[in-house]
Amino acid sequence: MKITDKHILYTLDTNKNNGLKLLFDRYYKPLCVFAIKYVYDLNLSEDIVQEVFIKIWEKKEFHTQMNLSAYLFTSVKNACISYLRKEHPLYVDSFDDEVILGDYCTEEEILERNRKLMDTVENLPEKAREVFKAVVFHNLKYKEVAEELNISVNTVKSNLARAYRLLREVMDILVSYLL
């Protein structure tokens, strides 16, 4: 059964824990990928998305007629720009803030983007993929990954940097395509 945004909103209203889990499962990774376009840092993008989820948790009620994906992507975009304005004011002055999310946020496009991201991760070079998955998806520390894969911590760092670089190249293309 395909879970719709309307179902997620209804569940958020009736059972916030289950609704937030549905929301997280569906939108967390695409929102993090989207945030990277602005802040160029996976950890920071995750922090920003988590802050948006906290605000959703604190929200009292949800209207099942609202465009959930537009709301989420706009919230993440605004949070990224707020962060950049605070931390890097000169950068933001030259920042093109003309991103329009209207048609971008359809469920099909989000699912397609997520699929392309996962395909790209799967097509990374073997060691870079293993390191990326261990650090990003399993939240392991560099030392833990090094021990698990029987490589040095520096090799973990270089493979992770390689994976980020390759993903950033592809994600920029994906973002341009979807926007």
Short mmCIF file of C-alpha atoms in Angstrom, two decimals:
data_model
loop_
_atom_site.label_atom_id
_atom_site.label_comp_id
_atom_site.label_asym_id
_atom_site.label_seq_id
_atom_site.Cartn_x
_atom_site.Cartn_y
_atom_site.Cartn_z
CA MET A 1 0.00 0.00 0.00
CA LYS A 2 1.37 3.38 -1.02
CA ILE A 3 1.31 5.91 1.79
CA THR A 4 0.17 9.34 0.66
CA ASP A 5 0.97 12.75 2.10
CA LYS A 6 -2.68 13.05 3.12
CA HIS A 7 -2.36 9.82 5.13
CA ILE A 8 0.83 11.10 6.78
CA LEU A 9 -0.87 14.36 7.75
CA TYR A 10 -3.89 12.50 9.13
CA THR A 11 -1.60 10.21 11.13
CA LEU A 12 0.34 13.20 12.47
CA ASP A 13 -2.96 14.59 13.75
CA THR A 14 -4.20 11.33 15.27
CA ASN A 15 -0.99 9.60 16.39
CA LYS A 16 2.00 11.92 16.34
CA ASN A 17 4.59 9.17 16.95
CA ASN A 18 3.43 7.04 14.03
CA GLY A 19 2.91 10.11 11.84
CA LEU A 20 6.44 11.34 12.49
CA LYS A 21 7.84 7.90 11.69
CA LEU A 22 5.95 7.85 8.38
CA LEU A 23 7.16 11.37 7.64
CA PHE A 24 10.74 10.47 8.50
CA ASP A 25 10.73 7.28 6.41
CA ARG A 26 9.40 9.12 3.40
CA TYR A 27 11.13 12.48 3.49
CA TYR A 28 14.29 12.41 5.62
CA LYS A 29 16.79 11.35 2.95
CA PRO A 30 15.33 13.48 0.12
CA LEU A 31 15.28 16.52 2.43
CA CYS A 32 18.90 15.93 3.46
CA VAL A 33 19.93 15.67 -0.19
CA PHE A 34 18.01 18.86 -0.91
CA ALA A 35 19.68 20.70 1.99
CA ILE A 36 23.14 19.73 0.73
CA LYS A 37 22.51 21.93 -2.30
CA TYR A 38 22.58 24.92 0.05
CA VAL A 39 25.04 24.01 2.80
CA TYR A 40 27.34 21.49 1.05
CA ASP A 41 27.73 19.42 4.20
CA LEU A 42 25.88 16.19 4.96
CA ASN A 43 26.09 16.47 8.74
CA LEU A 44 24.86 20.05 8.67
CA SER A 45 22.06 19.17 6.25
CA GLU A 46 20.96 16.37 8.59
CA ASP A 47 20.96 18.79 11.54
CA ILE A 48 18.84 21.26 9.61
CA VAL A 49 16.34 18.59 8.54
CA GLN A 50 16.14 17.29 12.10
CA GLU A 51 15.35 20.81 13.32
CA VAL A 52 12.53 21.02 10.78
CA PHE A 53 11.20 17.68 12.04
CA ILE A 54 11.34 18.97 15.62
CA LYS A 55 9.23 21.97 14.60
CA ILE A 56 6.76 19.60 12.99
CA TRP A 57 6.70 17.56 16.21
CA GLU A 58 5.86 20.74 18.13
CA LYS A 59 3.14 21.78 15.66
CA LYS A 60 -0.33 21.43 17.15
CA GLU A 61 -2.40 20.43 14.13
CA PHE A 62 -2.10 19.64 10.46
CA HIS A 63 -4.49 20.28 7.64
CA THR A 64 -4.86 17.28 5.36
CA GLN A 65 -5.29 19.62 2.40
CA MET A 66 -1.85 21.23 2.74
CA ASN A 67 0.91 20.36 0.27
CA LEU A 68 3.18 18.47 2.66
CA SER A 69 6.15 18.13 0.33
CA ALA A 70 6.09 21.83 -0.57
CA TYR A 71 5.85 22.70 3.13
CA LEU A 72 8.80 20.45 4.02
CA PHE A 73 11.08 21.50 1.19
CA THR A 74 10.29 25.18 1.73
CA SER A 75 10.94 24.80 5.46
CA VAL A 76 14.29 23.12 4.82
CA LYS A 77 15.25 25.73 2.22
CA ASN A 78 14.38 28.56 4.61
CA ALA A 79 16.27 26.90 7.47
CA CYS A 80 19.34 26.50 5.23
CA ILE A 81 19.19 30.13 4.14
CA SER A 82 18.75 31.27 7.76
CA TYR A 83 21.79 29.25 8.77
CA LEU A 84 23.82 30.69 5.89
CA ARG A 85 22.72 34.25 6.68
CA LYS A 86 23.86 33.79 10.26
CA GLU A 87 27.11 31.93 9.60
CA HIS A 88 28.14 33.23 6.16
CA PRO A 89 26.49 36.59 5.50
CA LEU A 90 28.74 37.48 2.55
CA TYR A 91 27.92 34.21 0.83
CA VAL A 92 24.20 34.73 1.21
CA ASP A 93 24.38 38.22 -0.25
CA SER A 94 25.41 36.66 -3.55
CA PHE A 95 23.13 33.63 -3.15
CA ASP A 96 20.48 33.07 -5.79
CA ASP A 97 17.31 32.77 -3.73
CA GLU A 98 15.06 32.26 -6.74
CA VAL A 99 14.42 28.54 -6.21
CA ILE A 100 10.81 27.74 -6.95
CA LEU A 101 9.44 24.58 -5.40
CA GLY A 102 5.88 24.57 -6.69
CA ASP A 103 5.89 21.71 -9.18
CA TYR A 104 9.10 20.22 -7.82
CA CYS A 105 7.49 18.69 -4.79
CA THR A 106 5.28 16.02 -6.25
CA GLU A 107 5.47 12.66 -4.53
CA GLU A 108 6.63 10.93 -7.70
CA GLU A 109 9.54 13.32 -8.14
CA ILE A 110 10.64 12.86 -4.55
CA LEU A 111 10.52 9.09 -4.89
CA GLU A 112 12.40 9.30 -8.20
CA ARG A 113 15.05 11.54 -6.68
CA ASN A 114 15.45 9.18 -3.75
CA ARG A 115 15.78 6.24 -6.15
CA LYS A 116 18.42 8.06 -8.20
CA LEU A 117 20.34 8.93 -5.06
CA MET A 118 20.30 5.32 -3.89
CA ASP A 119 21.34 4.14 -7.37
CA THR A 120 24.21 6.61 -7.31
CA VAL A 121 25.30 5.36 -3.89
CA GLU A 122 25.19 1.78 -5.18
CA ASN A 123 27.35 2.77 -8.17
CA LEU A 124 30.11 4.32 -6.07
CA PRO A 125 33.46 2.51 -6.12
CA GLU A 126 33.31 -0.45 -3.74
CA LYS A 127 35.36 0.91 -0.81
CA ALA A 128 33.86 4.38 -1.09
CA ARG A 129 30.36 2.84 -1.07
CA GLU A 130 31.11 0.64 1.95
CA VAL A 131 32.58 3.54 3.90
CA PHE A 132 29.77 5.92 2.91
CA LYS A 133 27.06 3.47 3.94
CA ALA A 134 28.78 2.69 7.24
CA VAL A 135 29.27 6.34 8.17
CA VAL A 136 26.07 7.88 6.76
CA PHE A 137 23.46 5.13 6.95
CA HIS A 138 24.75 3.25 10.00
CA ASN A 139 26.20 6.25 11.88
CA LEU A 140 29.47 4.48 12.62
CA LYS A 141 32.52 6.45 13.69
CA TYR A 142 35.59 6.50 11.44
CA LYS A 143 37.50 4.25 13.85
CA GLU A 144 34.66 1.72 13.92
CA VAL A 145 34.52 1.65 10.12
CA ALA A 146 38.30 1.26 9.92
CA GLU A 147 38.18 -1.72 12.27
CA GLU A 148 35.20 -3.30 10.52
CA LEU A 149 36.73 -2.97 7.03
CA ASN A 150 40.30 -3.61 8.24
CA ILE A 151 41.61 -0.33 6.83
CA SER A 152 43.19 2.77 8.37
CA VAL A 153 41.19 5.74 9.62
CA ASN A 154 42.88 7.88 6.95
CA THR A 155 41.68 5.45 4.27
CA VAL A 156 38.17 5.78 5.70
CA LYS A 157 38.43 9.57 5.47
CA SER A 158 39.75 9.57 1.92
CA ASN A 159 37.09 7.09 0.73
CA LEU A 160 34.36 9.12 2.40
CA ALA A 161 35.66 12.33 0.81
CA ARG A 162 35.69 10.56 -2.56
CA ALA A 163 32.11 9.36 -2.08
CA TYR A 164 30.93 12.87 -1.10
CA ARG A 165 32.68 14.39 -4.11
CA LEU A 166 31.11 11.90 -6.52
CA LEU A 167 27.67 12.25 -4.95
CA ARG A 168 27.91 16.04 -4.96
CA GLU A 169 28.65 15.98 -8.69
CA VAL A 170 25.62 13.77 -9.38
CA MET A 171 23.36 15.57 -6.90
CA ASP A 172 24.03 18.94 -8.54
CA ILE A 173 22.87 17.41 -11.81
CA LEU A 174 19.83 15.89 -10.08
CA VAL A 175 18.91 19.13 -8.38
CA SER A 176 19.21 21.06 -11.64
CA TYR A 177 17.11 18.45 -13.40
CA LEU A 178 14.37 18.48 -10.79
CA LEU A 179 14.25 22.23 -10.32
#
